[in-house]
Coordinates of C-alpha atoms in Angstrom, one line a residue:
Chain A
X1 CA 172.4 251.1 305.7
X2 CA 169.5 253.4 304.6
X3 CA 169.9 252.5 300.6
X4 CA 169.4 249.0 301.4
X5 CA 165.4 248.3 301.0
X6 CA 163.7 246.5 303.5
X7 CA 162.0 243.6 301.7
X8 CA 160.3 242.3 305.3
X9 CA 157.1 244.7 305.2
X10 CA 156.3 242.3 301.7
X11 CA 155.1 239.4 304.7
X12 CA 152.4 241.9 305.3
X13 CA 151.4 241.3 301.2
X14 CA 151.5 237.5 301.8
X15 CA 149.3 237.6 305.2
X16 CA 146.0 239.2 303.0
X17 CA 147.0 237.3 300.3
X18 CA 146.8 234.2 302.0
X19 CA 143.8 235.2 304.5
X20 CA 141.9 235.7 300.9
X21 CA 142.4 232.6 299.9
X22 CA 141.9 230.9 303.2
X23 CA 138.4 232.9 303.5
X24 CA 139.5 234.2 307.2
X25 CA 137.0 236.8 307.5
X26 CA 138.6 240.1 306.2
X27 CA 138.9 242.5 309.1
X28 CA 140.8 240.2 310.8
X29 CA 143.0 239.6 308.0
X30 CA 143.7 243.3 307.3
X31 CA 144.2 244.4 311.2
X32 CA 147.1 240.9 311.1
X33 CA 148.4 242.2 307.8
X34 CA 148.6 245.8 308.6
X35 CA 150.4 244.8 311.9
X36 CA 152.7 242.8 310.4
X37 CA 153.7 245.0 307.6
X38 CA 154.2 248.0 310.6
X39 CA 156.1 245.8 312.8
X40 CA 158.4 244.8 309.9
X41 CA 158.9 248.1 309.2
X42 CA 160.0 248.5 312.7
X43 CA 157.5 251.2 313.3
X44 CA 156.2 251.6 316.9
X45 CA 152.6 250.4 317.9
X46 CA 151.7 254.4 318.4
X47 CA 153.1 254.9 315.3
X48 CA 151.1 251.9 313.7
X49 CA 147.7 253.1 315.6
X50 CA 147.9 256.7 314.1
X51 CA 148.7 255.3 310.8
X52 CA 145.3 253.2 311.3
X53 CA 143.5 256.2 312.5
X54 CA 144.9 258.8 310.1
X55 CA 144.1 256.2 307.4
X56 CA 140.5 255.6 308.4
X57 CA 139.6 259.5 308.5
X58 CA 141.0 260.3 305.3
X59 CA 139.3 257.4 303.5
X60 CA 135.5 258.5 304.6
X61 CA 134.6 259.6 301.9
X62 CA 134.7 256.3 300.5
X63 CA 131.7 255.8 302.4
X64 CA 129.8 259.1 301.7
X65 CA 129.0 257.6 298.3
X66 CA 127.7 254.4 298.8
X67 CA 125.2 255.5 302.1
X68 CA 124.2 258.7 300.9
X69 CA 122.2 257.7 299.0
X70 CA 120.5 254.3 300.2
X71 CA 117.5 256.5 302.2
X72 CA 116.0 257.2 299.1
X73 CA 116.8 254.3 296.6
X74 CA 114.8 252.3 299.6
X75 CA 112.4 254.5 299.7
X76 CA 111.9 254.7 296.1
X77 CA 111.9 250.5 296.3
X78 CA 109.5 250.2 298.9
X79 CA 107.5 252.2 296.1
X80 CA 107.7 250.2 293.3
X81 CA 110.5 251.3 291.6
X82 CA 112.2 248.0 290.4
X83 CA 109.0 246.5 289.1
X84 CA 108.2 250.0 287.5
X85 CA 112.0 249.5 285.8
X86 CA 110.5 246.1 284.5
X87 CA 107.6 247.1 283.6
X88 CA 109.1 249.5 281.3
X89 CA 112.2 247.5 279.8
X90 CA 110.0 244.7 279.0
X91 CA 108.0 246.6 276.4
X92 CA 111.1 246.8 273.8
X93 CA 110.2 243.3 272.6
X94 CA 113.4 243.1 270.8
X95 CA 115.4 243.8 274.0
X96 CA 117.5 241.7 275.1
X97 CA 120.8 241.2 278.1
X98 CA 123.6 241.8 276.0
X99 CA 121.6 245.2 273.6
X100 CA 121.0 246.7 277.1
X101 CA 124.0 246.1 279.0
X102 CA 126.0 247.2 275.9
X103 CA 124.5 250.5 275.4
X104 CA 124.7 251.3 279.1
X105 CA 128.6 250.4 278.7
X106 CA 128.6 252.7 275.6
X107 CA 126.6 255.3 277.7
X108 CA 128.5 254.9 280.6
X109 CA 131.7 255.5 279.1
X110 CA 130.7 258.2 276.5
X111 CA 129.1 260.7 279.9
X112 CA 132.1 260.0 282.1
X113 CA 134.2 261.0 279.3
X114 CA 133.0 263.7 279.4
X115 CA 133.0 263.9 283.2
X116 CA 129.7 263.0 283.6
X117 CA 131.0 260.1 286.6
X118 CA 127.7 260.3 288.7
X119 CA 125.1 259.1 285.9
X120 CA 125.2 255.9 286.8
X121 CA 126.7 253.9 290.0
X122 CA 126.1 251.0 292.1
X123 CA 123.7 251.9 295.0
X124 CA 121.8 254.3 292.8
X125 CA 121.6 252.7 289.4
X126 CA 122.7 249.1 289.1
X127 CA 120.6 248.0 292.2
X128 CA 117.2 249.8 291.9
X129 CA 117.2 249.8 288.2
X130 CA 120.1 248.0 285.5
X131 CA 119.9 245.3 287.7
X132 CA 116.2 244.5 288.0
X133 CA 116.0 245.3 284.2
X134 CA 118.2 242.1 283.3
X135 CA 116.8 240.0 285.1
X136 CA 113.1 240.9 283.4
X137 CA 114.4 240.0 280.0
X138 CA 116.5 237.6 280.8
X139 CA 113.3 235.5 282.2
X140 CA 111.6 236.8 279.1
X141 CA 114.9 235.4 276.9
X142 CA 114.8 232.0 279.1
X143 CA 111.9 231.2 281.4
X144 CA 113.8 228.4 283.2
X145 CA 116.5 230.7 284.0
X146 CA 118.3 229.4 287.7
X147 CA 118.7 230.9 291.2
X148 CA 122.5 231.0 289.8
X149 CA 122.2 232.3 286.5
X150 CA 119.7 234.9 287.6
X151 CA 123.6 236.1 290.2
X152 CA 125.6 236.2 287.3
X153 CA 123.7 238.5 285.4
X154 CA 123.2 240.7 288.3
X155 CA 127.4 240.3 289.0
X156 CA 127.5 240.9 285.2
X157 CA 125.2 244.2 285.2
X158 CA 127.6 245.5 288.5
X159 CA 131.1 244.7 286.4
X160 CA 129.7 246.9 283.4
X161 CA 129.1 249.7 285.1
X162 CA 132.7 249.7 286.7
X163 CA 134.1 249.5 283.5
X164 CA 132.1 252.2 281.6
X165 CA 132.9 254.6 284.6
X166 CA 136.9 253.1 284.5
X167 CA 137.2 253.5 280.9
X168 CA 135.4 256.2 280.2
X169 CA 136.7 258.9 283.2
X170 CA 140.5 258.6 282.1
X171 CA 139.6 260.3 279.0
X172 CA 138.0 263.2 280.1
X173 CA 140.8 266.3 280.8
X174 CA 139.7 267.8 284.4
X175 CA 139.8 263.9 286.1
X176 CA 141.6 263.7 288.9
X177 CA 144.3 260.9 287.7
X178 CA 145.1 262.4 284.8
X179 CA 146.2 265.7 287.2
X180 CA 148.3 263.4 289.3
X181 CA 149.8 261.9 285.8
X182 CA 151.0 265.1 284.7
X183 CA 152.0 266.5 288.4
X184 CA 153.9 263.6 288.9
X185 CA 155.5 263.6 285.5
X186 CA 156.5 267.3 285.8
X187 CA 158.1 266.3 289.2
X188 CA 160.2 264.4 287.4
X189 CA 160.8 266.8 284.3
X190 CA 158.8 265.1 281.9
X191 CA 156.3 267.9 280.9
X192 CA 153.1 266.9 279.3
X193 CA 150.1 268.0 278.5
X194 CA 146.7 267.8 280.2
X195 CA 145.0 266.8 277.1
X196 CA 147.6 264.8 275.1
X197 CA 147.1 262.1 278.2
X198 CA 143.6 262.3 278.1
X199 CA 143.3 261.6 274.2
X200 CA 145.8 258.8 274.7
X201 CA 142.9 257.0 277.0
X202 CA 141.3 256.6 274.1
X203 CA 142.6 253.5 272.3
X204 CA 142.1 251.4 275.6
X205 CA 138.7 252.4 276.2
X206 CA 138.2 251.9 272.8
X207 CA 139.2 248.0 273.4
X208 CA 137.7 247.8 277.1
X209 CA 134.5 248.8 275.4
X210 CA 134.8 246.2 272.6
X211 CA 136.5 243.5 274.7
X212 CA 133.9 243.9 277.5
X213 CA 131.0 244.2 275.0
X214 CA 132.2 240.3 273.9
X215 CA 132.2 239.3 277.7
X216 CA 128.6 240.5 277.6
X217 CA 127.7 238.4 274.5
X218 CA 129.5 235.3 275.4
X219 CA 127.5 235.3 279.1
X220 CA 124.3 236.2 277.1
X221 CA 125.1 232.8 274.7
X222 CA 126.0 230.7 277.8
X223 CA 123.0 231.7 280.0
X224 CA 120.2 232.6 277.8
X225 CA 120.3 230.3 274.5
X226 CA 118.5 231.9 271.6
X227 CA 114.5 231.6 272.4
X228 CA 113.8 235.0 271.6
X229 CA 113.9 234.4 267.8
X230 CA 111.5 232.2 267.8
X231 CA 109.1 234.2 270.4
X232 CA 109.4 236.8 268.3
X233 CA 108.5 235.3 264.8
X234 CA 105.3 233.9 266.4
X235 CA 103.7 237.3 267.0
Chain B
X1 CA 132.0 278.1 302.1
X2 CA 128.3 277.0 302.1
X3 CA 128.5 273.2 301.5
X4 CA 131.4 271.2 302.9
X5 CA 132.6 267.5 303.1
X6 CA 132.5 268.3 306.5
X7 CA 128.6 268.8 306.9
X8 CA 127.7 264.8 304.8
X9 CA 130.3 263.3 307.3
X10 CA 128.2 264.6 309.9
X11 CA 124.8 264.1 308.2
X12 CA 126.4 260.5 307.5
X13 CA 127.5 260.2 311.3
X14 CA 123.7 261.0 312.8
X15 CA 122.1 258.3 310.2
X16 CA 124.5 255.6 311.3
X17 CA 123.5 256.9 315.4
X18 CA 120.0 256.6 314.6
X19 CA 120.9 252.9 313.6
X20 CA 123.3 252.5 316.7
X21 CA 119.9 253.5 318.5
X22 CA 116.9 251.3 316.0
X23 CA 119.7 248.3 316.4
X24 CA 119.9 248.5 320.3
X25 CA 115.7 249.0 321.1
X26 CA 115.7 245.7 318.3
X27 CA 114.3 243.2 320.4
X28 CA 114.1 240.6 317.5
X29 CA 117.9 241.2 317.0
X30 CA 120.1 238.4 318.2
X31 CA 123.1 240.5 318.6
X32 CA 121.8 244.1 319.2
X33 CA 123.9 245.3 321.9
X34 CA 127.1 244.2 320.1
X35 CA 126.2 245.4 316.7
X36 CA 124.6 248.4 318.4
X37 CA 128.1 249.5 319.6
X38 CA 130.0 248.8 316.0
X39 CA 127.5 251.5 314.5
X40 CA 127.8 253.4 317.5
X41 CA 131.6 253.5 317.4
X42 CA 131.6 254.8 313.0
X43 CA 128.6 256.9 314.2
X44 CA 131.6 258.9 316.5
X45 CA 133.9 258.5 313.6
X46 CA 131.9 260.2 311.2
X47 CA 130.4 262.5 314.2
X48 CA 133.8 264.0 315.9
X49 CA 136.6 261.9 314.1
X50 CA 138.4 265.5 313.5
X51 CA 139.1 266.3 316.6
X52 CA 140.3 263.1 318.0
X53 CA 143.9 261.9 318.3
X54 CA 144.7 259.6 315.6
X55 CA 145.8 256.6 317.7
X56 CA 142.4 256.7 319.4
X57 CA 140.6 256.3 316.2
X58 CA 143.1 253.8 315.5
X59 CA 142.3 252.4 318.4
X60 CA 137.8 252.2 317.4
X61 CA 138.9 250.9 314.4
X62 CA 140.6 248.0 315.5
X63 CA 137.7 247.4 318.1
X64 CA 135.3 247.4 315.4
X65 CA 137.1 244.9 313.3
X66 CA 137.6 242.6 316.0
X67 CA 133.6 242.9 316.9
X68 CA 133.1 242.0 313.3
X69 CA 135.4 239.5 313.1
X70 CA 134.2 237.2 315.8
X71 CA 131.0 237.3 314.2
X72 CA 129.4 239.9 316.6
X73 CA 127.7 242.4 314.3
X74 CA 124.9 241.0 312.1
X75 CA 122.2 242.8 310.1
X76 CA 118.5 242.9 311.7
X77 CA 115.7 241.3 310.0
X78 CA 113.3 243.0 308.1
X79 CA 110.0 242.8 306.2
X80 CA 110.5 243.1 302.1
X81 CA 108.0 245.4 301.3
X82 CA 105.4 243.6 300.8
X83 CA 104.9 242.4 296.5
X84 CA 101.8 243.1 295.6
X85 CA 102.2 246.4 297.0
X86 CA 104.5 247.1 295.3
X87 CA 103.4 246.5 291.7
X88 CA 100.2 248.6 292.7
X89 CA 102.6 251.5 293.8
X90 CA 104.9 251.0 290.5
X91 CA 101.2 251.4 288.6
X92 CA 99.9 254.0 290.4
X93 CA 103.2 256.0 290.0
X94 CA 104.5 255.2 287.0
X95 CA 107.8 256.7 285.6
X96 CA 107.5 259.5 288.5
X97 CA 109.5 257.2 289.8
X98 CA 112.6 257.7 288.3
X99 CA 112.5 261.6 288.7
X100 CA 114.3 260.9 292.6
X101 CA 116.7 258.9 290.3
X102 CA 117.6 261.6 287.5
X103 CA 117.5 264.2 290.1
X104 CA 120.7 262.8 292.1
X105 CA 123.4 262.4 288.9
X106 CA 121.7 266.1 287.9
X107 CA 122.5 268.0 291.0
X108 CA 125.8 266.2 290.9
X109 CA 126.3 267.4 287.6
X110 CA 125.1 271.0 288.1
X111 CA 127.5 270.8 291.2
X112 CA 130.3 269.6 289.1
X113 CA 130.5 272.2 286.2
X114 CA 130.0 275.4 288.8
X115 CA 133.2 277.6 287.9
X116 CA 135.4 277.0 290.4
X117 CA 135.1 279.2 293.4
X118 CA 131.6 280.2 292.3
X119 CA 129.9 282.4 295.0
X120 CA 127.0 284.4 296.0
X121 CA 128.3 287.8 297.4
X122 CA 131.1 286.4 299.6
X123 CA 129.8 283.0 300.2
X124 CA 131.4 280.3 298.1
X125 CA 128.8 278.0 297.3
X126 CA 130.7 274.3 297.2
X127 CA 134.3 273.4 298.5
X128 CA 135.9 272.9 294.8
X129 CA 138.4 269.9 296.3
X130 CA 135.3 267.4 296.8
X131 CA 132.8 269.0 294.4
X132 CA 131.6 266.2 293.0
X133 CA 130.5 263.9 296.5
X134 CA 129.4 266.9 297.7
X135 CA 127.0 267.6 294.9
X136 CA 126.1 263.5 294.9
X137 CA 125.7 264.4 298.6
X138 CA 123.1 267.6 297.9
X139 CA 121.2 265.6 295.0
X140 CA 120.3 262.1 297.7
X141 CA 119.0 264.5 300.1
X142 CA 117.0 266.7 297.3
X143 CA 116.0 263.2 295.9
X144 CA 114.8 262.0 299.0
X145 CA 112.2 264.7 299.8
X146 CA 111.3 264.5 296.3
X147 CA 111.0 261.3 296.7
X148 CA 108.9 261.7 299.6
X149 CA 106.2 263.8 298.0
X150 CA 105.8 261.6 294.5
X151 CA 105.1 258.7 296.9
X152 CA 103.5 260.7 299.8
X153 CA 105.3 259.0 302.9
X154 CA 107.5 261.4 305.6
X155 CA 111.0 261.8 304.2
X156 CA 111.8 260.3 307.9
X157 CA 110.5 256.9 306.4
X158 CA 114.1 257.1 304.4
X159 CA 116.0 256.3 307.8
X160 CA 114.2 253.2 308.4
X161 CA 114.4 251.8 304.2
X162 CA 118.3 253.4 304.8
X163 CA 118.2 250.9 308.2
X164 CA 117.1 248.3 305.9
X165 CA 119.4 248.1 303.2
X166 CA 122.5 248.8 305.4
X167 CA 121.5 245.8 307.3
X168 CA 122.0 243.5 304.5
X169 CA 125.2 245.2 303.7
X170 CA 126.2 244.9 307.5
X171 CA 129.7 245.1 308.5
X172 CA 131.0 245.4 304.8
X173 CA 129.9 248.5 304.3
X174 CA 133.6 249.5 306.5
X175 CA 135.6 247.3 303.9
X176 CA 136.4 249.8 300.9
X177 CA 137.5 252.2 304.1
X178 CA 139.8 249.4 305.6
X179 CA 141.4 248.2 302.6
X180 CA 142.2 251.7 301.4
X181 CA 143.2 252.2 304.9
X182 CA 145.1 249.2 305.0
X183 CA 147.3 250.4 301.5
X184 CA 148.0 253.6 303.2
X185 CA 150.2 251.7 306.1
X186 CA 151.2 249.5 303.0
X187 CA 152.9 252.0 301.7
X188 CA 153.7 253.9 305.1
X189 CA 155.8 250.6 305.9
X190 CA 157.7 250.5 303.0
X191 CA 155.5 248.1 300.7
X192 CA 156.0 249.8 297.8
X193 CA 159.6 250.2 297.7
X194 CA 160.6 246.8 298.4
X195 CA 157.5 246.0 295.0
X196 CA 159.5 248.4 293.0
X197 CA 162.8 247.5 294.0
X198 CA 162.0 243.7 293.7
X199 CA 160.5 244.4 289.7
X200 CA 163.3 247.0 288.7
X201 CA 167.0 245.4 290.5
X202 CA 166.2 241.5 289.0
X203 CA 165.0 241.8 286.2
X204 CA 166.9 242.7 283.0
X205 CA 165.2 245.5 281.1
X206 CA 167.1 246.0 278.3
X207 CA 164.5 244.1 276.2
X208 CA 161.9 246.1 274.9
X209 CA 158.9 243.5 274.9
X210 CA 160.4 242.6 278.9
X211 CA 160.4 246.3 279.8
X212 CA 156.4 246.4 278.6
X213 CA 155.8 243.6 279.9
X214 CA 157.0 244.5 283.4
X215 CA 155.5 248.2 283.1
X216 CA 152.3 246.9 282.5
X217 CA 151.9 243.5 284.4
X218 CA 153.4 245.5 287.3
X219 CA 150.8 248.2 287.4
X220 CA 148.2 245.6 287.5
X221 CA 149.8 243.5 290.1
X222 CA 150.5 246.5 292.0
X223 CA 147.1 247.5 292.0
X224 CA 145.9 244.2 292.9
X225 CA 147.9 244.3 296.4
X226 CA 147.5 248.2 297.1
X227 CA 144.0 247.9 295.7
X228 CA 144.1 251.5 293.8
X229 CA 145.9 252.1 290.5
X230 CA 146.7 255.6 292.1
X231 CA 149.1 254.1 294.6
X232 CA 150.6 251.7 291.9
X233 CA 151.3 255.2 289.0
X234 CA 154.4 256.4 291.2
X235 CA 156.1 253.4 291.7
X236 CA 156.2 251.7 288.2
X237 CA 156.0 254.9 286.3
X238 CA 159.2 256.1 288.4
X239 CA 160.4 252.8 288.5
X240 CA 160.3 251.5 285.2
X241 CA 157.9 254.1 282.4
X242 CA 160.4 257.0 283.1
X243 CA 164.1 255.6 283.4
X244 CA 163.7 253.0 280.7
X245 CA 160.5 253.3 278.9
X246 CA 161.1 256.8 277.8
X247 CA 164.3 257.8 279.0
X248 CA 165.7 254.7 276.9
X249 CA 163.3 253.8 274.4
X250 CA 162.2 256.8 273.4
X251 CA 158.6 256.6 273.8
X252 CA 156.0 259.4 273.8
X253 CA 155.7 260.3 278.0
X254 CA 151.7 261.1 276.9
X255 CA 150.9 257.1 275.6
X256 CA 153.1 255.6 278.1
X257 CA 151.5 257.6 280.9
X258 CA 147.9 256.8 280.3
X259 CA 148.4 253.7 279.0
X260 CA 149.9 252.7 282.7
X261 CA 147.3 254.5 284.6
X262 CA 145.1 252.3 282.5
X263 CA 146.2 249.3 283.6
X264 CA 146.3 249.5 287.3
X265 CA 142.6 250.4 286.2
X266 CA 142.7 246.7 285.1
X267 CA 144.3 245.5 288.1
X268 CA 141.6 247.3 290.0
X269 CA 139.1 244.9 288.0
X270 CA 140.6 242.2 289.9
X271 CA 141.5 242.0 293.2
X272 CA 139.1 242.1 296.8
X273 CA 141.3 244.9 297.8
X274 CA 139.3 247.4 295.9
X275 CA 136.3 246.6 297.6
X276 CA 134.2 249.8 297.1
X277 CA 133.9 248.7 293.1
X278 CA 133.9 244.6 293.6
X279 CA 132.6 243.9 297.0
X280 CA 129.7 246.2 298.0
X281 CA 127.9 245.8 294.4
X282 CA 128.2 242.3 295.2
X283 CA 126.4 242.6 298.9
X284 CA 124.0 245.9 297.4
X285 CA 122.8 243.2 294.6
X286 CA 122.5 240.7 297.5
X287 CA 125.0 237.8 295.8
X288 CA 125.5 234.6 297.9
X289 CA 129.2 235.0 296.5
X290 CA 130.7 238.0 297.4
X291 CA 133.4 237.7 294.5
X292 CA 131.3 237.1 291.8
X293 CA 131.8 240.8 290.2
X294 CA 135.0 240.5 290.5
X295 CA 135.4 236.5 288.7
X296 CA 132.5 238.2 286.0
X297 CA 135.5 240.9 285.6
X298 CA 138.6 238.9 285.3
X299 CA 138.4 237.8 281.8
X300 CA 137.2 241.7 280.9
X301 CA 140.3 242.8 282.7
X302 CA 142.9 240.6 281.7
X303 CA 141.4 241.4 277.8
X304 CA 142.2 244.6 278.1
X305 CA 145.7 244.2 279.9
X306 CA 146.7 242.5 276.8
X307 CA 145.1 245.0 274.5
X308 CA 147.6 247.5 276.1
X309 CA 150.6 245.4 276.4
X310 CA 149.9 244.9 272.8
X311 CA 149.0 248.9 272.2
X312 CA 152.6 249.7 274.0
X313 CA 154.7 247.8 272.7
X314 CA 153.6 248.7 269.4
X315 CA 153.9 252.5 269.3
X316 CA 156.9 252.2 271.1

């Protein structure tokens, strides 16, 4: 019965799902889910173990990006370099959370639309330097700012640089999804252009950068309550 | 070809042996032989992975998730640089200490926007399929003896700061690779089918605002369990964006087409799955909850999910 689907490898769905919500540490929960979803799928242990390994090799360089380049962002660390990126954002006295974190969204978006992707990223940009910057001003903004707070700005700094880069690399022509849009599409017959799907990123990122620059302001309000006005009229 | 993938997996595989090494003479470690042999066994991965047999590395893989599973491999404790230190380094040097920074996303670029199949005589300089890690890959090494100078310390100081900061990151530095890992045998086993066949043979598509709705919903949920938008394109796109979307509505292949892809990017905003984006940020910014970047992201994400349902189902 080979155009019957096989609705059983879906258990394999509801095992990470659940071990997600449950907290079970997460290799355990994706060798239990991968194993179920193989053995539901009737495939052979062999079969499941070179799926594993074939899986594991391919997806490396995953992993190139994120410890490439940690020798030298520690280095530069050990060094100064995140009191050096305070040091400097604190001397825009009209800086604040939401004018910085917006224009690196802007920024972000605007250079990997124009393929641009590695000016920014987590290891080398949010950590040693978007990161410490926020949490400068935001003590500048609110000097009793908590332990708590102080995480959800950093988590707040991370998502914005995900979403310039997501936003902002759909739009630009020689990305690698838009490739596999159009190669898939002409599999199908449906011939498109390059650029016609990259100029139709452009109303979402559009909204992702106003929707997100919102988020960013709505944080800013609940975390930081205007102080700054009044700091600033003083001087 | 001068610079390969090949050559940072290797570069990669000797960092994460020195560490196999640093973790096992760690007398202050409480765990270092077992942690010593979790590094050790993606140290080989990275090392000689290509010439293995599949079902052995299938075979490391699982022994390293069960060593980090039972709790077995733990970071090593380290000095923070010491404060005061610090500030009299980030006086001393000033903004030199951003040049290692803007030299890493410049090579990259540089690396990027070569012709493709630029050479030198015969030589081609960089493999065009991965030219932009490899360039990343060129501009951290550049940046590190660069680095090295501005600050004057041995560019071998790098391993132990690299030591450092993979410590705290510990075993999840392996997640993005398992999850994406764990999609590929998703799909392998049929996942994907039974998703599309489960969206496309129960529900009644003849409604335009249901049709969007499912296209675009489902490219997010899809994304949530596969944990990459990529995986999710195919399935909904041949599922539901083709046959009904334009086939029977009509609609320009171009908008519906990015529009999808662009959702699953949403869906990637939100789930653990995609751990490379949401989980490591979380553990390189040293967050006691490791899914705070992706609850700071949810309300961003579903925003824009609506934006497009909204987007499609008007210009259709």
């Amino acid at each position: 019965m080979e155009h019957l689907v096989n609705f059983w490898p879906l258990l394999g769905v509801a095992v990470i799902t659940v071990a997600f919500i449950l907290r079970i540490n997460p290799m355990l929960a994706i060798i239990a889910a991968l194993l179920t979803a193989g053995f539901a799928a009737q495939l052979s242990l062999v079969k499941i173990l070179e799926l594993i390994g074939s899986g594991f090799l391919k997806t490396r360089n995953l992993t190139l990006l994120t410890l490439l380049p940690l020798a030298v962002v520690g280095l530069m660390e050990r060094h100064g370099l995140r009191e050096r990126a305070q040091a400097l954002i604190t001397e825009f006295n009209q800086m604040t959370c939401a004018k910085l974190l917006i224009s690196y969204l802007f920024l972000r978006q605007l250079t990997a639309s124009i393929g641009l992707t590695s000016l920014g990223g987590q290891p080398q940009m949010i950590r040693p330097i978007v990161a410490p910057m926020v949490e400068a001003i935001a003590l500048k903004q609110n000097s009793q700012l908590s332990d708590k707070s102080r995480e959800e700005l950093k988590a707040l700094a991370a998502a914005t640089d995900n979403i310039g880069l997501f936003f902002g690399e759909d739009i630009f022509v020689a990305f690698g999804a838009v490739a596999l849009i159009a190669t898939f599409m002409h599999e199908h017959n449906v011939h498109i252009e390059l650029l016609s799907i990259a100029l139709w990123g452009i109303p979402t990122a559009i909204f992702a950068l106003l929707i997100h620059s919102a988020r960013i302001y709505s944080v800013q309000r609940k975390l930081l309550p205007t102080q700054i006005v009044i700091k600033t009229e003083k001087n | 070809m001068l610079f390969t993938i090949n050559q940072f997996y290797i570069i990669v595989g000797v960092l994460l042996a020195t560490i196999a090494i640093f973790t096992l003479l760690d007398k202050t470690h409480p765990k270092r032989l077992t942690s010593s042999i979790f590094w050790l066994i993606y140290a080989l991965i990275f090392l000689v992975g290509n010439y293995l047999s599949e079902a052995l590395v299938g075979i490391m893989v699982i022994a390293m998730a069960l060593l980090a599973g039972s709790g077995k491999v733990i970071g090593g404790k380290h000095q923070q640089p010491n404060l005061t230190q610090r500030q009299q380094d980030a006086k001393r040097f000033g903004n030199k200490l951003f040049i290692p920074a803007v030299t890493i996303p410049l090579v990259a670029v540089v690396a990027t926007l070569l012709p493709k199949g630029f050479s030198i005589g015969n030589l081609q300089i960089i493999d065009p399929k991965s030219a932009t890690i490899i360039g990343v890959g060129i501009g951290c090494i550049l940046a590190l003896f660069i680095g090295a100078a501005i600050t004057k310390s041995r560019p071998t100081q790098g391993i132990h700061e690299a030591r450092r900061l993979l410590d705290a990151l510990s075993w999840a530095i392996v997640l993005p690779q398992m999850l994406a890992m764990l999609g590929l045998v998703f799909s392998a086993s049929g996942v994907d089918k039974a998703v599309g066949a489960a969206l496309t043979n129960y529900i009644n598509l003849d409604y335009k605002l249901v049709a969007v709705l499912i296209y675009v919903l489902g490219m997010a949920l899809f994304t949530i369990i596969m944990g990459n938008a990529f995986v999710a394109f195919p399935i909904i796109m041949g599922g539901v964006g083709i046959p009904i979307l334009i086939s029977h509505f009509g609609a320009n292949p171009a908008m519906v087409a990015a529009i999808g892809m662009l959702s699953g990017y949403c869906g990637t905003l939100m789930t653990p799955m995609a751990a490379n984006f949401n989980i490591i940020p979380a553990a390189l910014l040293e967050l006691q909850d490791r899914n705070l970047v992706i609850k700071t992201q949810i309300p961003s994400g579903i925003g824009i999910l609506l934006a497009n349902l909204i987007l499609l189902y008007i210009l259709i």
